[in-house]
Amino acid sequence: MEIIGIVLFILLIVAVVVLGYLVNKLVLVPSRQTTGYRLSQKYPAKEIVREQRLTRFLGLESAGTSPESVLGTLVIAAGRLGFVSTDGEHDFEVLLEDIHKVDLVGSHLGFATEMPLLHVTYEGVTGVDSVAFHLPFTDEWQLALTNLTKPA
């Protein structure tokens, strides 16, 4: 009876490892490749000044509500601030010259966290709008964007 338990335990461990491998190969890697491909098409590597993967897009103020868990990559590249989403439906881009203000806030469109959010106010097509991102090193991003958007 003890041997059967050991064999079942080993089979369970093997099944978990195989399942993890399959999820990685069939779900995670294709998603990353798709986002990475779209990112490389929009922003060539030599133009990227700063990049942060696994950034959460918290929506446009003009849209009124925050989309649920939209992850992607935030970049500063060639005079633009851009976000390439993993779902391909929530990509965002604004020229650095159109940015009015970059600050850190505690909440945006009902999303709040203990970690500050990067909040960008800019001149959009329909007037002044804002967007926020949940990502690490928000203070560094704020400093970089503030320095890049200062008038010469």
Backbone as JSON Lines, residues from 0, in Angstrom:
{"i":0,"aa":"M","n":[0.81,-1.2,0.0],"ca":[0.0,0.0,0.0],"c":[0.86,1.26,0.0]}
{"i":1,"aa":"E","n":[1.98,1.22,0.7],"ca":[2.88,2.36,0.78],"c":[3.52,2.66,-0.57]}
{"i":2,"aa":"I","n":[3.82,1.61,-1.34],"ca":[4.44,1.77,-2.65],"c":[3.46,2.44,-3.62]}
{"i":3,"aa":"I","n":[2.19,2.08,-3.55],"ca":[1.18,2.69,-4.41],"c":[1.08,4.19,-4.13]}
{"i":4,"aa":"G","n":[1.12,4.56,-2.86],"ca":[1.08,5.97,-2.48],"c":[2.27,6.74,-3.03]}
{"i":5,"aa":"I","n":[3.45,6.16,-2.96],"ca":[4.66,6.81,-3.48],"c":[4.57,6.97,-4.99]}
{"i":6,"aa":"V","n":[4.12,5.91,-5.68],"ca":[3.99,5.96,-7.13],"c":[2.97,7.03,-7.54]}
{"i":7,"aa":"L","n":[1.84,7.08,-6.85],"ca":[0.82,8.09,-7.15],"c":[1.35,9.51,-6.91]}
{"i":8,"aa":"F","n":[2.12,9.68,-5.86],"ca":[2.71,10.98,-5.56],"c":[3.68,11.41,-6.66]}
{"i":9,"aa":"I","n":[4.5,10.48,-7.11],"ca":[5.45,10.78,-8.2],"c":[4.7,11.11,-9.49]}
{"i":10,"aa":"L","n":[3.64,10.35,-9.79],"ca":[2.83,10.63,-10.98],"c":[2.17,12.01,-10.89]}
{"i":11,"aa":"L","n":[1.74,12.39,-9.7],"ca":[1.14,13.7,-9.5],"c":[2.16,14.81,-9.77]}
{"i":12,"aa":"I","n":[3.36,14.64,-9.27],"ca":[4.42,15.63,-9.5],"c":[4.75,15.73,-10.99]}
{"i":13,"aa":"V","n":[4.85,14.59,-11.66],"ca":[5.13,14.59,-13.1],"c":[4.0,15.29,-13.86]}
{"i":14,"aa":"A","n":[2.75,15.02,-13.48],"ca":[1.61,15.65,-14.15],"c":[1.63,17.17,-13.97]}
{"i":15,"aa":"V","n":[1.96,17.65,-12.78],"ca":[2.03,19.09,-12.53],"c":[3.14,19.73,-13.36]}
{"i":16,"aa":"V","n":[4.29,19.08,-13.44],"ca":[5.41,19.61,-14.23],"c":[5.03,19.66,-15.71]}
{"i":17,"aa":"V","n":[4.43,18.6,-16.23],"ca":[4.02,18.55,-17.64],"c":[2.97,19.62,-17.92]}
{"i":18,"aa":"L","n":[2.0,19.77,-17.02],"ca":[0.97,20.79,-17.19],"c":[1.58,22.19,-17.21]}
{"i":19,"aa":"G","n":[2.51,22.45,-16.3],"ca":[3.2,23.75,-16.28],"c":[3.95,24.01,-17.57]}
{"i":20,"aa":"Y","n":[4.62,22.99,-18.08],"ca":[5.36,23.11,-19.33],"c":[4.41,23.43,-20.49]}
{"i":21,"aa":"L","n":[3.28,22.71,-20.55],"ca":[2.32,22.94,-21.63],"c":[1.7,24.33,-21.56]}
{"i":22,"aa":"V","n":[1.36,24.79,-20.37],"ca":[0.81,26.14,-20.22],"c":[1.83,27.17,-20.7]}
{"i":23,"aa":"N","n":[3.08,26.98,-20.32],"ca":[4.14,27.9,-20.75],"c":[4.28,27.91,-22.26]}
{"i":24,"aa":"K","n":[4.34,26.74,-22.87],"ca":[4.56,26.64,-24.31],"c":[3.35,27.08,-25.13]}
{"i":25,"aa":"L","n":[2.15,26.72,-24.68],"ca":[0.96,26.95,-25.49],"c":[0.23,28.25,-25.18]}
{"i":26,"aa":"V","n":[0.42,28.8,-23.98],"ca":[-0.33,30.0,-23.6],"c":[0.58,31.21,-23.41]}
{"i":27,"aa":"L","n":[1.57,31.1,-22.55],"ca":[2.39,32.25,-22.2],"c":[3.34,32.68,-23.32]}
{"i":28,"aa":"V","n":[4.08,31.76,-23.88],"ca":[5.08,32.11,-24.9],"c":[4.43,32.72,-26.15]}
{"i":29,"aa":"P","n":[3.36,32.13,-26.71],"ca":[2.75,32.77,-27.88],"c":[2.25,34.18,-27.59]}
{"i":30,"aa":"S","n":[1.69,34.39,-26.4],"ca":[1.21,35.72,-26.03],"c":[2.36,36.71,-25.97]}
{"i":31,"aa":"R","n":[3.45,36.32,-25.35],"ca":[4.62,37.19,-25.25],"c":[5.2,37.48,-26.63]}
{"i":32,"aa":"Q","n":[5.24,36.45,-27.48],"ca":[5.8,36.65,-28.82],"c":[4.94,37.62,-29.62]}
{"i":33,"aa":"T","n":[3.65,37.51,-29.5],"ca":[2.75,38.39,-30.22],"c":[2.94,39.83,-29.76]}
{"i":34,"aa":"T","n":[2.95,40.04,-28.46],"ca":[3.15,41.38,-27.92],"c":[4.54,41.89,-28.28]}
{"i":35,"aa":"G","n":[5.54,41.04,-28.14],"ca":[6.9,41.43,-28.48],"c":[7.04,41.78,-29.95]}
{"i":36,"aa":"Y","n":[6.37,41.03,-30.81],"ca":[6.42,41.31,-32.24],"c":[5.78,42.66,-32.54]}
{"i":37,"aa":"R","n":[4.59,42.89,-31.98],"ca":[3.9,44.16,-32.2],"c":[4.72,45.32,-31.66]}
{"i":38,"aa":"L","n":[5.35,45.11,-30.51],"ca":[6.2,46.14,-29.9],"c":[7.37,46.47,-30.83]}
{"i":39,"aa":"S","n":[8.01,45.44,-31.36],"ca":[9.17,45.67,-32.24],"c":[8.77,46.33,-33.56]}
{"i":40,"aa":"Q","n":[7.54,46.1,-34.02],"ca":[7.08,46.73,-35.24],"c":[6.78,48.22,-35.04]}
{"i":41,"aa":"K","n":[6.24,48.56,-33.87],"ca":[5.9,49.96,-33.58],"c":[7.1,50.76,-33.11]}
{"i":42,"aa":"Y","n":[7.98,50.12,-32.34],"ca":[9.1,50.82,-31.71],"c":[10.39,50.02,-31.92]}
{"i":43,"aa":"P","n":[11.17,50.35,-32.94],"ca":[12.44,49.65,-33.14],"c":[13.33,49.8,-31.9]}
{"i":44,"aa":"A","n":[14.08,48.77,-31.59],"ca":[14.89,48.73,-30.37],"c":[15.82,49.93,-30.24]}
{"i":45,"aa":"K","n":[16.37,50.41,-31.34],"ca":[17.31,51.53,-31.26],"c":[16.61,52.85,-30.9]}
{"i":46,"aa":"E","n":[15.28,52.92,-31.02],"ca":[14.54,54.14,-30.68],"c":[14.02,54.14,-29.25]}
{"i":47,"aa":"I","n":[14.04,52.99,-28.58],"ca":[13.47,52.89,-27.24],"c":[14.43,53.48,-26.21]}
{"i":48,"aa":"V","n":[13.92,54.46,-25.47],"ca":[14.69,55.11,-24.41],"c":[14.47,54.38,-23.09]}
{"i":49,"aa":"R","n":[13.23,53.97,-22.84],"ca":[12.88,53.28,-21.59],"c":[11.73,52.33,-21.89]}
{"i":50,"aa":"E","n":[11.74,51.17,-21.22],"ca":[10.73,50.14,-21.46],"c":[10.41,49.42,-20.16]}
{"i":51,"aa":"Q","n":[9.13,49.15,-19.94],"ca":[8.72,48.39,-18.76],"c":[7.64,47.39,-19.16]}
{"i":52,"aa":"R","n":[7.97,46.12,-19.08],"ca":[6.99,45.07,-19.36],"c":[6.11,44.87,-18.13]}
{"i":53,"aa":"L","n":[5.02,44.16,-18.29],"ca":[4.06,43.89,-17.22],"c":[3.56,45.16,-16.55]}
{"i":54,"aa":"T","n":[3.23,46.13,-17.38],"ca":[2.61,47.37,-16.93],"c":[1.11,47.22,-17.08]}
{"i":55,"aa":"R","n":[0.36,47.75,-16.13],"ca":[-1.1,47.68,-16.21],"c":[-1.65,49.03,-16.68]}
{"i":56,"aa":"F","n":[-2.38,49.0,-17.76],"ca":[-3.04,50.18,-18.33],"c":[-4.35,50.39,-17.58]}
{"i":57,"aa":"L","n":[-4.57,51.6,-17.05],"ca":[-5.75,51.86,-16.24],"c":[-6.8,52.72,-16.95]}
{"i":58,"aa":"G","n":[-6.67,52.88,-18.22],"ca":[-7.71,53.52,-19.01],"c":[-7.58,55.03,-19.17]}
{"i":59,"aa":"L","n":[-8.31,55.54,-20.14],"ca":[-8.36,56.97,-20.43],"c":[-9.46,57.61,-19.62]}
{"i":60,"aa":"E","n":[-9.19,58.78,-19.1],"ca":[-10.2,59.5,-18.33],"c":[-11.42,59.81,-19.2]}
{"i":61,"aa":"S","n":[-11.2,60.11,-20.47],"ca":[-12.31,60.43,-21.37],"c":[-13.24,59.23,-21.59]}
{"i":62,"aa":"A","n":[-12.72,58.02,-21.44],"ca":[-13.55,56.82,-21.61],"c":[-14.43,56.6,-20.39]}
{"i":63,"aa":"G","n":[-14.02,57.12,-19.24],"ca":[-14.86,57.07,-18.05],"c":[-14.69,55.89,-17.14]}
{"i":64,"aa":"T","n":[-14.32,54.75,-17.65],"ca":[-14.13,53.58,-16.79],"c":[-12.82,52.9,-17.13]}
{"i":65,"aa":"S","n":[-12.28,52.21,-16.15],"ca":[-11.01,51.51,-16.34],"c":[-11.28,50.11,-16.89]}
{"i":66,"aa":"P","n":[-10.54,49.7,-17.93],"ca":[-10.69,48.33,-18.41],"c":[-10.14,47.36,-17.36]}
{"i":67,"aa":"E","n":[-10.58,46.13,-17.4],"ca":[-10.12,45.15,-16.42],"c":[-8.78,44.55,-16.82]}
{"i":68,"aa":"S","n":[-7.8,44.65,-15.95],"ca":[-6.5,43.97,-16.08],"c":[-5.92,43.93,-17.49]}
{"i":69,"aa":"V","n":[-5.62,45.07,-18.04],"ca":[-4.97,45.1,-19.34],"c":[-3.48,45.27,-19.12]}
{"i":70,"aa":"L","n":[-2.75,44.19,-19.36],"ca":[-1.29,44.23,-19.21],"c":[-0.63,44.49,-20.54]}
{"i":71,"aa":"G","n":[0.58,45.01,-20.47],"ca":[1.33,45.26,-21.68],"c":[2.68,45.85,-21.36]}
{"i":72,"aa":"T","n":[3.26,46.52,-22.34],"ca":[4.58,47.12,-22.21],"c":[4.48,48.62,-22.45]}
{"i":73,"aa":"L","n":[5.02,49.38,-21.51],"ca":[5.06,50.84,-21.62],"c":[6.44,51.23,-22.12]}
{"i":74,"aa":"V","n":[6.49,52.12,-23.12],"ca":[7.78,52.54,-23.68],"c":[7.82,54.05,-23.89]}
{"i":75,"aa":"I","n":[9.03,54.57,-23.8],"ca":[9.32,55.92,-24.28],"c":[10.25,55.7,-25.47]}
{"i":76,"aa":"A","n":[9.81,56.16,-26.63],"ca":[10.61,55.91,-27.84],"c":[10.37,57.0,-28.87]}
{"i":77,"aa":"A","n":[11.43,57.53,-29.41],"ca":[11.38,58.47,-30.54],"c":[10.31,59.55,-30.37]}
{"i":78,"aa":"G","n":[10.33,60.23,-29.23],"ca":[9.41,61.33,-29.01],"c":[7.99,60.93,-28.7]}
{"i":79,"aa":"R","n":[7.77,59.68,-28.32],"ca":[6.43,59.19,-28.02],"c":[6.41,58.39,-26.72]}
{"i":80,"aa":"L","n":[5.28,58.42,-26.05],"ca":[5.0,57.52,-24.94],"c":[3.98,56.54,-25.48]}
{"i":81,"aa":"G","n":[4.29,55.25,-25.41],"ca":[3.39,54.26,-25.97],"c":[3.16,53.08,-25.06]}
{"i":82,"aa":"F","n":[2.01,52.46,-25.21],"ca":[1.66,51.26,-24.47],"c":[1.18,50.23,-25.48]}
{"i":83,"aa":"V","n":[1.8,49.06,-25.47],"ca":[1.39,47.96,-26.35],"c":[0.78,46.89,-25.45]}
{"i":84,"aa":"S","n":[-0.53,46.68,-25.59],"ca":[-1.24,45.76,-24.7],"c":[-1.11,44.31,-25.17]}
{"i":85,"aa":"T","n":[-1.25,43.4,-24.23],"ca":[-1.18,41.98,-24.58],"c":[-2.41,41.55,-25.38]}
{"i":86,"aa":"D","n":[-3.53,42.23,-25.19],"ca":[-4.74,41.85,-25.93],"c":[-4.84,42.52,-27.3]}
{"i":87,"aa":"G","n":[-3.98,43.5,-27.57],"ca":[-3.99,44.17,-28.86],"c":[-5.12,45.17,-29.05]}
{"i":88,"aa":"E","n":[-6.0,45.32,-28.05],"ca":[-7.15,46.2,-28.17],"c":[-7.01,47.5,-27.4]}
{"i":89,"aa":"H","n":[-6.04,47.59,-26.52],"ca":[-5.9,48.77,-25.67],"c":[-4.55,49.46,-25.85]}
{"i":90,"aa":"D","n":[-4.02,49.43,-27.07],"ca":[-2.77,50.13,-27.33],"c":[-3.01,51.64,-27.2]}
{"i":91,"aa":"F","n":[-1.97,52.35,-26.78],"ca":[-2.08,53.78,-26.52],"c":[-0.78,54.45,-26.95]}
{"i":92,"aa":"E","n":[-0.91,55.66,-27.5],"ca":[0.29,56.4,-27.87],"c":[0.0,57.89,-27.83]}
{"i":93,"aa":"V","n":[0.97,58.65,-27.32],"ca":[0.87,60.11,-27.3],"c":[2.26,60.68,-27.56]}
{"i":94,"aa":"L","n":[2.3,61.78,-28.29],"ca":[3.58,62.45,-28.53],"c":[4.03,63.12,-27.24]}
{"i":95,"aa":"L","n":[5.32,63.08,-26.97],"ca":[5.85,63.7,-25.75],"c":[5.55,65.19,-25.72]}
{"i":96,"aa":"E","n":[5.53,65.83,-26.88],"ca":[5.27,67.27,-26.93],"c":[3.83,67.61,-26.55]}
{"i":97,"aa":"D","n":[2.92,66.63,-26.59],"ca":[1.52,66.86,-26.21],"c":[1.26,66.63,-24.73]}
{"i":98,"aa":"I","n":[2.26,66.17,-23.99],"ca":[2.09,65.9,-22.56],"c":[2.2,67.21,-21.78]}
{"i":99,"aa":"H","n":[1.16,67.49,-20.96],"ca":[1.14,68.69,-20.13],"c":[1.74,68.46,-18.75]}
{"i":100,"aa":"K","n":[1.45,67.29,-18.18],"ca":[1.82,67.05,-16.79],"c":[2.0,65.56,-16.54]}
{"i":101,"aa":"V","n":[3.0,65.24,-15.72],"ca":[3.23,63.85,-15.31],"c":[3.33,63.86,-13.8]}
{"i":102,"aa":"D","n":[2.44,63.13,-13.15],"ca":[2.48,63.09,-11.69],"c":[2.16,61.69,-11.18]}
{"i":103,"aa":"L","n":[2.32,61.53,-9.88],"ca":[2.01,60.26,-9.22],"c":[0.73,60.44,-8.42]}
{"i":104,"aa":"V","n":[-0.21,59.53,-8.6],"ca":[-1.5,59.63,-7.92],"c":[-1.8,58.33,-7.18]}
{"i":105,"aa":"G","n":[-2.76,58.41,-6.28],"ca":[-3.15,57.23,-5.51],"c":[-4.25,56.42,-6.16]}
{"i":106,"aa":"S","n":[-5.03,57.06,-7.06],"ca":[-6.11,56.33,-7.73],"c":[-6.4,56.96,-9.09]}
{"i":107,"aa":"H","n":[-7.04,56.16,-9.94],"ca":[-7.44,56.61,-11.28],"c":[-8.63,55.78,-11.71]}
{"i":108,"aa":"L","n":[-9.73,56.45,-12.03],"ca":[-10.95,55.78,-12.51],"c":[-11.38,54.64,-11.6]}
{"i":109,"aa":"G","n":[-11.28,54.84,-10.3],"ca":[-11.72,53.83,-9.34],"c":[-10.69,52.79,-8.98]}
{"i":110,"aa":"F","n":[-9.55,52.79,-9.62],"ca":[-8.49,51.84,-9.28],"c":[-7.55,52.53,-8.31]}
{"i":111,"aa":"A","n":[-7.36,51.94,-7.15],"ca":[-6.47,52.5,-6.13],"c":[-5.52,51.42,-5.63]}
{"i":112,"aa":"T","n":[-4.34,51.85,-5.26],"ca":[-3.33,50.93,-4.75],"c":[-2.44,51.69,-3.79]}
{"i":113,"aa":"E","n":[-1.72,50.96,-2.96],"ca":[-0.78,51.61,-2.05],"c":[0.43,52.13,-2.82]}
{"i":114,"aa":"M","n":[0.73,51.52,-3.95],"ca":[1.84,51.97,-4.78],"c":[1.34,53.11,-5.68]}
{"i":115,"aa":"P","n":[2.11,54.2,-5.82],"ca":[1.63,55.3,-6.66],"c":[1.48,54.89,-8.13]}
{"i":116,"aa":"L","n":[0.53,55.51,-8.77],"ca":[0.27,55.27,-10.19],"c":[0.89,56.4,-11.01]}
{"i":117,"aa":"L","n":[1.41,56.08,-12.17],"ca":[1.93,57.09,-13.09],"c":[0.75,57.69,-13.84]}
{"i":118,"aa":"H","n":[0.53,58.98,-13.67],"ca":[-0.61,59.68,-14.24],"c":[-0.1,60.71,-15.25]}
{"i":119,"aa":"V","n":[-0.57,60.61,-16.48],"ca":[-0.1,61.48,-17.56],"c":[-1.29,62.28,-18.1]}
{"i":120,"aa":"T","n":[-1.17,63.6,-18.06],"ca":[-2.19,64.49,-18.63],"c":[-1.63,65.03,-19.94]}
{"i":121,"aa":"Y","n":[-2.43,64.95,-20.99],"ca":[-1.94,65.32,-22.32],"c":[-3.06,65.94,-23.16]}
{"i":122,"aa":"E","n":[-2.67,66.54,-24.26],"ca":[-3.61,67.13,-25.21],"c":[-4.01,66.06,-26.21]}
{"i":123,"aa":"G","n":[-5.26,65.61,-26.11],"ca":[-5.76,64.58,-27.01],"c":[-6.53,65.18,-28.18]}
{"i":124,"aa":"V","n":[-7.12,64.34,-28.97],"ca":[-7.88,64.77,-30.14],"c":[-9.09,65.62,-29.73]}
{"i":125,"aa":"T","n":[-9.73,65.23,-28.63],"ca":[-10.93,65.94,-28.17],"c":[-10.65,66.91,-27.04]}
{"i":126,"aa":"G","n":[-9.4,67.21,-26.78],"ca":[-9.05,68.13,-25.69],"c":[-8.14,67.46,-24.68]}
{"i":127,"aa":"V","n":[-8.06,68.06,-23.5],"ca":[-7.18,67.53,-22.46],"c":[-7.74,66.21,-21.94]}
{"i":128,"aa":"D","n":[-6.87,65.21,-21.84],"ca":[-7.25,63.88,-21.36],"c":[-6.14,63.38,-20.46]}
{"i":129,"aa":"S","n":[-6.39,62.28,-19.78],"ca":[-5.33,61.7,-18.94],"c":[-5.44,60.18,-18.96]}
{"i":130,"aa":"V","n":[-4.33,59.57,-18.61],"ca":[-4.21,58.12,-18.57],"c":[-3.33,57.78,-17.37]}
{"i":131,"aa":"A","n":[-3.49,56.59,-16.83],"ca":[-2.64,56.18,-15.71],"c":[-2.16,54.75,-15.93]}
{"i":132,"aa":"F","n":[-1.0,54.47,-15.34],"ca":[-0.38,53.15,-15.46],"c":[0.08,52.68,-14.09]}
{"i":133,"aa":"H","n":[-0.09,51.4,-13.84],"ca":[0.38,50.76,-12.61],"c":[1.62,49.97,-12.99]}
{"i":134,"aa":"L","n":[2.78,50.41,-12.47],"ca":[4.05,49.78,-12.83],"c":[5.07,50.06,-11.74]}
{"i":135,"aa":"P","n":[6.15,49.29,-11.71],"ca":[7.21,49.57,-10.74],"c":[8.01,50.81,-11.16]}
{"i":136,"aa":"F","n":[8.71,51.39,-10.22],"ca":[9.61,52.53,-10.46],"c":[8.88,53.73,-11.05]}
{"i":137,"aa":"T","n":[7.7,54.03,-10.52],"ca":[6.92,55.16,-11.04],"c":[7.67,56.48,-10.91]}
{"i":138,"aa":"D","n":[8.44,56.63,-9.84],"ca":[9.17,57.89,-9.66],"c":[10.22,58.09,-10.76]}
{"i":139,"aa":"E","n":[10.86,57.01,-11.18],"ca":[11.85,57.1,-12.26],"c":[11.17,57.43,-13.59]}
{"i":140,"aa":"W","n":[10.0,56.83,-13.82],"ca":[9.26,57.12,-15.05],"c":[8.79,58.58,-15.04]}
{"i":141,"aa":"Q","n":[8.33,59.05,-13.89],"ca":[7.89,60.44,-13.79],"c":[9.05,61.38,-14.11]}
{"i":142,"aa":"L","n":[10.21,61.12,-13.54],"ca":[11.38,61.96,-13.78],"c":[11.78,61.93,-15.26]}
{"i":143,"aa":"A","n":[11.81,60.75,-15.86],"ca":[12.18,60.62,-17.27],"c":[11.21,61.4,-18.17]}
{"i":144,"aa":"L","n":[9.93,61.21,-17.94],"ca":[8.93,61.9,-18.78],"c":[8.95,63.41,-18.55]}
{"i":145,"aa":"T","n":[9.12,63.82,-17.3],"ca":[9.18,65.25,-17.0],"c":[10.37,65.89,-17.71]}
{"i":146,"aa":"N","n":[11.51,65.23,-17.66],"ca":[12.71,65.77,-18.33],"c":[12.55,65.79,-19.85]}
{"i":147,"aa":"L","n":[11.89,64.8,-20.4],"ca":[11.74,64.73,-21.86],"c":[10.64,65.66,-22.39]}
{"i":148,"aa":"T","n":[9.74,66.11,-21.52],"ca":[8.64,66.97,-21.97],"c":[8.86,68.43,-21.62]}
{"i":149,"aa":"K","n":[9.97,68.75,-20.97],"ca":[10.27,70.16,-20.66],"c":[10.51,70.92,-21.96]}
{"i":150,"aa":"P","n":[10.01,72.16,-22.02],"ca":[10.31,72.97,-23.21],"c":[11.81,73.28,-23.27]}
{"i":151,"aa":"A","n":[12.34,73.32,-24.46],"ca":[13.79,73.56,-24.62],"c":[14.15,75.0,-24.34]}
